[in-house]
Coordinates of C-alpha atoms in Angstrom, one line a residue:
M1 CA -3.3 18.1 -22.9
K2 CA -5.2 15.4 -23.3
K3 CA -4.5 11.8 -22.9
K4 CA -4.3 9.3 -25.7
S5 CA -4.2 6.4 -23.0
K6 CA -7.1 5.3 -21.3
F7 CA -9.2 2.0 -19.6
S8 CA -11.0 0.3 -21.8
G9 CA -14.0 1.0 -19.3
S10 CA -15.3 1.0 -15.7
F11 CA -14.3 -2.6 -15.1
G12 CA -10.5 -2.0 -16.0
F13 CA -9.9 0.7 -14.2
V14 CA -11.8 -1.0 -11.4
L15 CA -9.5 -3.5 -11.5
A16 CA -6.4 -1.7 -12.1
A17 CA -6.7 0.2 -9.2
A18 CA -8.0 -2.2 -6.9
G19 CA -4.7 -4.1 -8.0
S20 CA -2.3 -1.0 -7.2
A21 CA -3.7 -0.8 -4.2
V22 CA -4.0 -4.6 -3.0
G23 CA -0.3 -5.2 -2.4
V24 CA 1.8 -5.9 0.6
G25 CA 0.7 -3.4 2.5
N26 CA -2.6 -5.4 2.7
I27 CA -1.0 -9.0 2.8
W28 CA 2.2 -8.2 4.9
R29 CA 1.6 -4.7 6.7
F30 CA -1.9 -5.5 7.6
P31 CA -2.6 -8.5 9.7
Y32 CA 0.6 -8.3 12.1
L33 CA -1.1 -4.2 12.6
A34 CA -4.3 -6.1 13.7
A35 CA -2.0 -8.4 15.7
K36 CA -0.9 -5.7 17.5
D37 CA -3.3 -3.4 18.1
G38 CA -5.9 -5.3 19.6
G39 CA -7.1 -7.1 16.7
G40 CA -11.1 -6.3 16.5
L41 CA -10.2 -2.8 17.5
F42 CA -7.7 -2.4 15.3
L43 CA -10.6 -3.7 12.4
I44 CA -13.3 -1.0 13.6
V45 CA -11.2 1.7 14.1
Y46 CA -9.8 0.7 10.2
L47 CA -13.0 0.4 8.5
A48 CA -14.8 3.7 10.0
L49 CA -11.6 5.4 8.8
V50 CA -11.7 3.3 5.3
L51 CA -15.3 4.9 5.3
T52 CA -14.5 8.5 5.7
F53 CA -10.7 9.4 5.8
G54 CA -9.7 7.0 3.0
F55 CA -12.7 7.5 1.0
T56 CA -11.9 11.0 0.9
L57 CA -8.5 10.9 -0.6
L58 CA -9.3 8.4 -3.0
T59 CA -11.9 10.3 -4.1
T60 CA -10.0 13.5 -4.6
D61 CA -6.8 12.0 -6.1
V62 CA -9.4 10.1 -8.8
A63 CA -10.9 13.1 -9.9
I64 CA -8.6 15.5 -9.8
G65 CA -6.7 13.0 -12.2
R66 CA -9.9 12.7 -14.4
R67 CA -10.8 16.6 -14.5
T68 CA -7.0 17.9 -15.3
H69 CA -6.4 15.3 -18.0
E70 CA -3.0 15.0 -16.2
H71 CA -0.8 13.0 -14.5
A72 CA 0.6 14.2 -10.7
L73 CA 3.3 16.2 -11.7
R74 CA 1.6 18.7 -13.6
A75 CA -2.7 18.2 -12.2
F76 CA -2.2 20.5 -9.7
G77 CA -0.4 23.4 -11.7
A78 CA -2.8 22.7 -13.9
M79 CA -5.5 23.9 -11.1
K80 CA -3.4 26.7 -9.9
K81 CA -0.3 27.4 -11.3
K82 CA 1.0 28.2 -7.8
W83 CA 0.2 25.2 -6.4
A84 CA 2.2 23.6 -9.0
F85 CA 5.0 22.7 -6.2
L86 CA 2.8 20.4 -4.9
G87 CA 2.9 18.4 -8.1
V88 CA 6.7 17.6 -7.7
L89 CA 5.8 16.6 -3.2
T90 CA 3.7 14.3 -4.8
F91 CA 5.8 12.6 -8.1
L92 CA 8.7 12.3 -5.2
V93 CA 6.6 10.1 -3.4
P94 CA 6.5 7.3 -5.9
A95 CA 9.9 7.8 -7.4
I96 CA 11.3 7.1 -3.9
I97 CA 9.4 4.2 -2.8
M98 CA 10.2 2.3 -6.7
T99 CA 13.5 2.0 -4.9
Y100 CA 12.8 -0.6 -1.9
Y101 CA 9.9 -1.9 -3.5
T102 CA 11.5 -3.9 -5.9
V103 CA 13.7 -5.4 -3.4
I104 CA 10.5 -6.4 -1.1
G105 CA 9.4 -7.9 -4.2
G106 CA 12.6 -9.5 -4.7
W107 CA 12.7 -11.0 -1.7
V108 CA 9.0 -12.8 -2.2
S109 CA 10.2 -13.7 -5.1
K110 CA 12.9 -15.7 -3.7
Y111 CA 10.4 -17.3 -1.3
F112 CA 8.4 -18.7 -3.9
V113 CA 11.0 -19.8 -5.8
T114 CA 11.9 -21.7 -2.5
Y115 CA 8.7 -23.0 -2.1
L116 CA 8.8 -24.0 -5.9
T117 CA 11.5 -25.9 -5.9
G118 CA 11.2 -28.1 -2.5
Q119 CA 12.7 -26.3 -0.1
G120 CA 10.3 -24.8 2.1
G121 CA 11.7 -26.4 5.1
A122 CA 14.6 -24.3 4.7
A123 CA 13.0 -20.9 5.0
A124 CA 11.4 -21.8 8.2
E125 CA 14.7 -22.2 9.6
D126 CA 15.7 -19.9 12.1
G127 CA 18.3 -17.3 10.4
Y128 CA 17.6 -17.6 6.2
F129 CA 15.6 -14.4 5.6
T130 CA 18.5 -12.5 7.3
S131 CA 21.2 -14.9 5.3
F132 CA 19.3 -14.1 1.9
I133 CA 18.9 -10.2 2.6
T134 CA 22.8 -9.6 3.7
A135 CA 24.1 -11.8 0.6
P136 CA 26.0 -9.6 -1.8
V137 CA 24.6 -11.1 -4.6
A138 CA 21.4 -13.3 -4.7
P139 CA 19.2 -10.1 -3.4
V140 CA 19.6 -8.1 -6.3
V141 CA 19.1 -11.2 -9.1
F142 CA 15.7 -11.6 -7.7
M143 CA 14.8 -7.9 -7.0
L144 CA 16.2 -7.2 -11.5
I145 CA 14.3 -10.8 -11.6
F146 CA 10.9 -8.9 -10.1
L147 CA 11.6 -5.4 -11.9
A148 CA 11.9 -7.0 -15.1
V149 CA 8.1 -8.4 -15.2
T150 CA 6.5 -5.4 -14.2
A151 CA 8.6 -3.0 -16.6
F152 CA 7.5 -6.0 -19.4
V153 CA 3.8 -5.3 -18.3
V154 CA 4.3 -1.0 -18.7
Y155 CA 5.8 -1.4 -21.6
Q156 CA 3.3 -2.8 -23.3
G157 CA 0.7 0.4 -22.5
V158 CA -2.3 1.6 -19.8
E159 CA -4.9 -0.9 -22.1
K160 CA -2.8 -3.9 -23.3
G161 CA -0.5 -3.7 -20.4
I162 CA -1.6 -2.8 -17.2
E163 CA -5.6 -3.7 -17.9
R164 CA -4.7 -6.8 -19.3
F165 CA -2.4 -8.1 -16.4
S166 CA -5.1 -6.8 -14.2
R167 CA -7.9 -8.8 -15.6
I168 CA -5.8 -12.1 -15.4
V169 CA -3.9 -11.5 -12.2
M170 CA -6.9 -10.0 -9.9
P171 CA -9.2 -12.7 -10.2
A172 CA -6.2 -15.1 -9.3
L173 CA -5.2 -13.5 -6.4
F174 CA -8.7 -13.2 -5.0
V175 CA -9.3 -16.7 -5.2
L176 CA -5.8 -18.3 -3.9
I177 CA -6.6 -15.4 -0.7
I178 CA -10.2 -17.1 -0.3
G179 CA -8.8 -20.9 -0.5
I180 CA -6.0 -20.3 2.2
A181 CA -8.4 -18.1 4.3
V182 CA -10.7 -20.9 4.8
F183 CA -8.0 -23.7 4.8
S184 CA -6.6 -21.5 8.1
L185 CA -10.0 -21.5 10.0
T186 CA -9.9 -25.5 9.6
L187 CA -6.4 -26.0 11.2
K188 CA -5.5 -27.7 14.7
V189 CA -3.3 -28.2 16.9
S190 CA -2.5 -30.1 20.3
D191 CA -0.1 -28.7 22.6
G192 CA 0.1 -30.3 25.5
D193 CA -3.3 -30.6 26.8
A194 CA -4.7 -27.3 25.3
V195 CA -5.6 -27.6 21.7
R196 CA -5.5 -24.6 19.5
T197 CA -8.1 -23.9 17.0
G198 CA -8.2 -21.7 13.6
L199 CA -11.6 -20.2 14.6
Q200 CA -9.9 -19.8 17.9
G201 CA -7.6 -17.9 16.3
L202 CA -10.0 -15.9 14.1
Q203 CA -12.2 -15.0 17.5
V204 CA -8.3 -13.3 18.5
Y205 CA -8.6 -11.6 15.5
L206 CA -11.9 -10.2 15.7
V207 CA -12.9 -9.5 19.2
P208 CA -11.9 -6.4 20.2
N209 CA -9.0 -6.4 23.1
L210 CA -10.1 -4.0 25.2
E211 CA -7.1 -5.2 28.1
G212 CA -4.7 -2.5 28.9
L213 CA -6.4 0.3 26.2
T214 CA -5.3 3.5 27.6
P215 CA -5.7 7.6 25.4
G216 CA -2.7 7.3 24.5
R217 CA -2.4 3.4 23.5
F218 CA -5.4 4.2 21.3
L219 CA -3.8 7.4 19.4
G220 CA -1.1 5.0 18.0
I221 CA -4.1 2.5 17.4
L222 CA -5.5 5.4 15.0
V223 CA -2.2 6.6 13.3
D224 CA -1.4 2.8 13.0
A225 CA -4.8 2.4 10.9
M226 CA -4.3 6.0 8.9
S227 CA -1.2 4.9 8.0
Q228 CA -2.4 1.5 6.6
I229 CA -4.8 3.3 4.4
F230 CA -1.9 5.2 2.3
F231 CA -0.3 1.9 1.9
S232 CA -4.2 0.0 1.4
L233 CA -5.3 2.7 -0.8
S234 CA -2.1 3.9 -2.8
V235 CA -3.2 7.5 -2.1
S236 CA -1.1 10.7 -2.0
M237 CA 2.1 9.2 -3.8
G238 CA 0.6 10.1 -7.5
I239 CA -0.9 6.9 -8.6
M240 CA -4.3 7.3 -8.4
I241 CA -4.5 11.0 -10.1
T242 CA -2.5 9.1 -12.4
Y243 CA -5.1 6.8 -12.9
G244 CA -7.5 8.7 -12.6
S245 CA -6.5 10.9 -16.0
Y246 CA -7.1 7.4 -17.8
V247 CA -10.5 7.2 -17.1
K248 CA -13.2 8.5 -19.4
K249 CA -15.9 11.0 -18.8
D250 CA -19.4 8.2 -18.8
V251 CA -17.7 6.1 -16.0
N252 CA -19.8 6.4 -12.7
L253 CA -16.9 7.6 -11.0
G254 CA -18.8 6.6 -7.3
Q255 CA -19.4 3.5 -7.9
S256 CA -16.5 2.6 -9.3
L257 CA -14.5 4.2 -6.2
S258 CA -16.1 2.4 -3.8
R259 CA -15.9 -0.5 -5.5
I260 CA -12.0 -0.2 -5.2
E261 CA -12.7 0.8 -1.4
F262 CA -15.1 -2.5 -1.2
F263 CA -12.5 -5.0 -3.0
D264 CA -9.2 -3.9 -1.4
T265 CA -10.9 -3.7 2.1
F266 CA -12.3 -7.2 1.3
V267 CA -8.7 -8.4 0.8
A268 CA -7.0 -6.9 3.8
L269 CA -9.4 -8.5 6.2
L270 CA -9.1 -12.0 4.2
A271 CA -5.5 -11.3 4.6
G272 CA -5.7 -10.4 8.4
M273 CA -7.9 -13.7 8.3
M274 CA -5.5 -16.1 6.2
I275 CA -3.1 -15.2 8.8
I276 CA -3.2 -14.8 12.4
P277 CA -5.6 -17.8 12.8
A278 CA -2.1 -20.0 11.3
V279 CA 0.2 -18.1 13.3
Y280 CA -2.0 -18.4 16.5
V281 CA -2.8 -22.4 15.7
F282 CA 1.0 -23.6 15.4
S283 CA 3.0 -20.2 17.5
G284 CA 0.3 -19.1 20.2
M285 CA -0.5 -15.7 21.2
E286 CA 3.7 -15.3 21.5
G287 CA 3.6 -15.6 17.8
M288 CA 1.1 -12.8 17.3
S289 CA 4.1 -10.7 18.6
A290 CA 5.8 -11.2 15.4
G291 CA 5.9 -7.6 13.5
P292 CA 7.0 -7.1 10.4
G293 CA 8.2 -10.4 10.0
L294 CA 5.2 -11.7 10.1
M295 CA 4.9 -12.8 6.7
F296 CA 9.0 -14.1 5.9
I297 CA 9.7 -15.2 9.5
S298 CA 6.5 -16.6 10.8
M299 CA 4.5 -18.2 8.1
P300 CA 7.3 -20.2 6.9
K301 CA 7.4 -21.6 10.4
V302 CA 4.0 -22.2 10.3
F303 CA 3.9 -24.0 6.9
Q304 CA 6.5 -26.3 7.8
A305 CA 4.7 -27.0 11.0
M306 CA 1.3 -28.1 8.7
G307 CA 3.5 -31.2 8.1
P308 CA 3.2 -32.3 4.0
V309 CA 0.7 -29.9 2.6
G310 CA 2.8 -27.4 4.0
A311 CA 4.8 -27.2 1.1
F312 CA 1.6 -26.3 -1.1
I313 CA 0.3 -24.2 0.8
G314 CA 3.5 -22.1 1.3
L315 CA 4.3 -22.3 -2.5
A316 CA 0.4 -20.8 -3.3
F317 CA 1.0 -18.1 -0.4
F318 CA 4.1 -16.5 -1.9
L319 CA 2.4 -17.4 -5.4
M320 CA -0.3 -15.1 -4.5
V321 CA 1.5 -12.3 -2.1
I322 CA 3.5 -12.3 -6.0
F323 CA 0.8 -11.2 -7.4
A324 CA -0.1 -8.8 -4.9
T325 CA 3.4 -7.2 -5.1
L326 CA 3.3 -7.4 -8.7
T327 CA 0.2 -4.9 -9.5
S328 CA 1.4 -2.8 -7.2
S329 CA 4.7 -2.6 -8.5
V330 CA 3.4 -2.3 -11.9
S331 CA 0.9 1.5 -11.0
I332 CA 4.5 2.8 -9.5
L333 CA 6.2 1.9 -12.1
E334 CA 3.3 3.5 -14.7
T335 CA 3.3 6.6 -12.5
L336 CA 7.1 7.5 -13.0
V337 CA 6.4 6.3 -17.2
A338 CA 3.7 8.3 -17.4
N339 CA 4.9 11.8 -15.7
C340 CA 8.5 11.4 -17.0
M341 CA 6.8 11.0 -20.8
D342 CA 5.5 14.2 -20.2
I343 CA 8.6 15.9 -19.0
F344 CA 10.5 14.7 -21.5
H345 CA 8.8 14.4 -24.6
V346 CA 9.5 10.9 -25.6
D347 CA 7.4 8.1 -26.3
R348 CA 6.4 5.4 -23.8
K349 CA 8.8 2.2 -24.5
K350 CA 12.2 4.5 -24.3
M351 CA 11.0 6.1 -21.2
C352 CA 10.1 2.9 -19.4
L353 CA 13.3 1.4 -20.2
A354 CA 15.4 4.0 -19.1
I355 CA 13.2 4.9 -15.3
T356 CA 13.7 0.8 -15.4
L357 CA 17.4 1.2 -15.1
I358 CA 17.5 4.2 -13.1
S359 CA 14.8 1.9 -10.8
A360 CA 17.5 -0.6 -10.8
A361 CA 20.2 1.1 -9.8
A362 CA 18.8 2.8 -7.0
A363 CA 17.4 -0.9 -5.6
V364 CA 21.0 -1.9 -6.0
V365 CA 21.9 0.6 -3.8
I366 CA 19.3 -0.5 -1.2
C367 CA 19.9 -4.2 -1.5
L368 CA 23.4 -3.2 -0.6
G369 CA 22.2 -1.5 2.8
Y370 CA 21.7 -4.8 4.1
N371 CA 25.5 -5.6 3.8
V372 CA 27.9 -3.4 2.0
L373 CA 26.1 -0.4 3.4
Y374 CA 25.1 -1.3 6.3
F375 CA 23.8 1.3 9.0
E376 CA 21.6 1.5 11.8
V377 CA 19.8 5.1 13.1
D378 CA 17.1 5.7 15.4
L379 CA 14.2 7.9 13.6
P380 CA 12.3 10.6 14.9
S381 CA 9.1 8.7 15.2
G382 CA 10.7 6.3 17.7
A383 CA 11.5 3.6 15.7
V384 CA 15.1 2.4 16.8
N385 CA 18.6 0.6 15.2
Q386 CA 16.5 1.0 11.4
Q387 CA 18.6 0.3 8.1
L388 CA 18.7 2.4 4.8
L389 CA 15.4 0.5 3.5
D390 CA 13.5 1.8 6.5
V391 CA 15.2 5.4 6.3
V392 CA 13.6 5.4 2.5
D393 CA 10.5 3.9 3.7
Y394 CA 9.9 6.8 6.6
I395 CA 10.5 8.9 4.2
S396 CA 8.2 8.7 1.7
N397 CA 5.3 7.3 3.8
S398 CA 5.6 8.2 7.4
V399 CA 6.6 12.2 5.8
L400 CA 6.2 12.9 2.4
M401 CA 2.3 11.3 2.3
P402 CA 1.1 12.8 5.1
F403 CA 2.2 15.9 4.6
I404 CA 1.2 15.8 0.7
S405 CA -2.2 15.2 2.0
L406 CA -2.5 17.5 4.5
L407 CA -1.3 20.6 1.7
T408 CA -4.0 18.5 -0.5
C409 CA -7.3 18.7 1.8
L410 CA -6.2 22.7 2.3
F411 CA -6.0 23.4 -1.5
V412 CA -9.3 21.5 -2.4
G413 CA -11.1 22.3 0.3
W414 CA -10.6 26.1 1.2
V415 CA -8.9 26.9 -2.4
M416 CA -10.5 25.1 -5.4
K417 CA -13.0 24.2 -3.0
P418 CA -15.2 20.5 -2.2
K419 CA -17.8 21.9 -5.0
W420 CA -14.5 22.0 -7.8
I421 CA -14.7 17.7 -6.8
V422 CA -18.3 17.5 -6.5
E423 CA -18.7 18.3 -10.2
E424 CA -16.0 15.8 -11.7
M425 CA -17.9 12.7 -9.9
E426 CA -21.1 13.8 -11.1
V427 CA -19.9 14.9 -14.7
S428 CA -21.2 11.7 -16.0
G429 CA -24.4 12.0 -15.2
H430 CA -24.1 9.9 -11.6
S431 CA -25.4 11.4 -8.7
F432 CA -22.2 11.6 -5.9
G433 CA -24.6 10.5 -2.3
R434 CA -21.5 10.6 0.1
K435 CA -20.6 14.4 -1.3
K436 CA -22.2 16.1 2.1
I437 CA -19.6 13.6 3.8
Y438 CA -16.9 14.7 1.2
T439 CA -17.5 18.4 1.2
V440 CA -16.9 17.8 5.8
M441 CA -14.6 15.3 5.3
I442 CA -11.7 17.7 3.4
R443 CA -12.2 20.9 4.9
Y444 CA -12.1 20.2 8.8
I445 CA -11.6 16.0 9.4
T446 CA -8.9 14.9 7.1
P447 CA -6.7 18.2 7.3
L448 CA -6.6 17.6 11.4
M449 CA -6.1 14.3 11.2
M450 CA -3.3 14.2 8.7
L451 CA -1.5 17.2 11.2
I452 CA -1.8 14.7 13.9
L453 CA 0.0 12.2 12.0
F454 CA 2.1 13.8 10.5
F455 CA 3.2 15.1 14.0
Q456 CA 3.3 11.3 15.6
S457 CA 5.3 11.0 12.3
T458 CA 8.5 13.5 12.6
G459 CA 8.7 13.0 16.7
V460 CA 7.0 16.8 17.5
F461 CA 4.6 14.9 20.3
R462 CA 7.7 12.9 21.4
F463 CA 9.7 16.0 21.6
L464 CA 6.6 17.9 23.7
K465 CA 6.5 14.3 25.7
S466 CA 9.7 15.1 26.9
L467 CA 9.8 18.8 26.9
F468 CA 6.9 18.7 29.6
A469 CA 8.6 16.0 31.3
K470 CA 11.6 18.0 32.2
A471 CA 9.1 21.6 33.1

């Protein structure tokens, strides 16, 4: 069944898809992985994977959506009935992610309000973040506000809601990121006899650090970069299949996908240039080890160290992060709403309200995971002392997504054959310049990479290593 909802054209599709791709993963996760994994070394590996592995998965998702005219839940069944189960697995990913992504959106909203009300100094204090997320009421309130804004955009529909929202927010997001990144390079601080500058921090970010590099460490960097691409490009979670189903047949898909890759990678690189030099200037190399707390714990300290101007930079920073988080949240909710409209044959507005209420209830449970429902558990991937949000994130991003990508590659590469995708890429009359690379990637290289990522995430490699050690 063909969908009535459509993007107005290539530009609207690119902005909406780039908006989905540009999210917390770019601004929060990318910089701390780059800092952890050797700066420029991680960047080289990541860029190589975007042009090969990321390009393959993104092309596959969007082409499937446009050719079948179906959302993720039904797209695979429309191709081959025996593979309909893959659509169900794909639908589970945004359903799970929605339970905690709005919680993170609530955290970002809290920090924005904190700086908006002139309390940036409080955000820089030790324990501020922990005291907020463990509070029984405040995280729930901010989560609900964030979810309400997300629902309002999706409620308006594809062209009037998602596309119009993306046309306003994405340019503003780019301007904010570029402005803060340039400002970070101008920073300078004296620490005794030493002077640390933003340009030195940029060097830390861009120059590959090969110290202590071993095959095992390189594999870890490769796995980090591959998992980051899931976050960055919104692949293997049904979002790009859904957006692909809204793309008109005359749109040059190859050109549009190249632009999405560029926008997403550009923002990720700028996010690192924005955060890492600033953290280096005010916290030295020790600040590089802040890990996942880089945005919520380290950055407020950086803004505090900037003096009076830090309050304004902090406000602009968290405004930018809200924009990025909202564009991704909108795409996740849209995927759920669009799929459920097909299942239950209910109009958009009623289904949007229903999914929003269900998402709100699930997100409240995630919020309670830091107080009433608090627990700690070690994961098969090796992560220790993980809470409810971490467990849910692990299931969706570390188990389901690489498994879905593996099955998708096997299905498209060996059952449907790459030609099926190539034909869709060229149906508009435009050539698909990277079709030879795509064919090799979808059939051989990407499935192998997905298998490696799946084994790493599920602890198979750790189990085998311990087995051989005992032997």
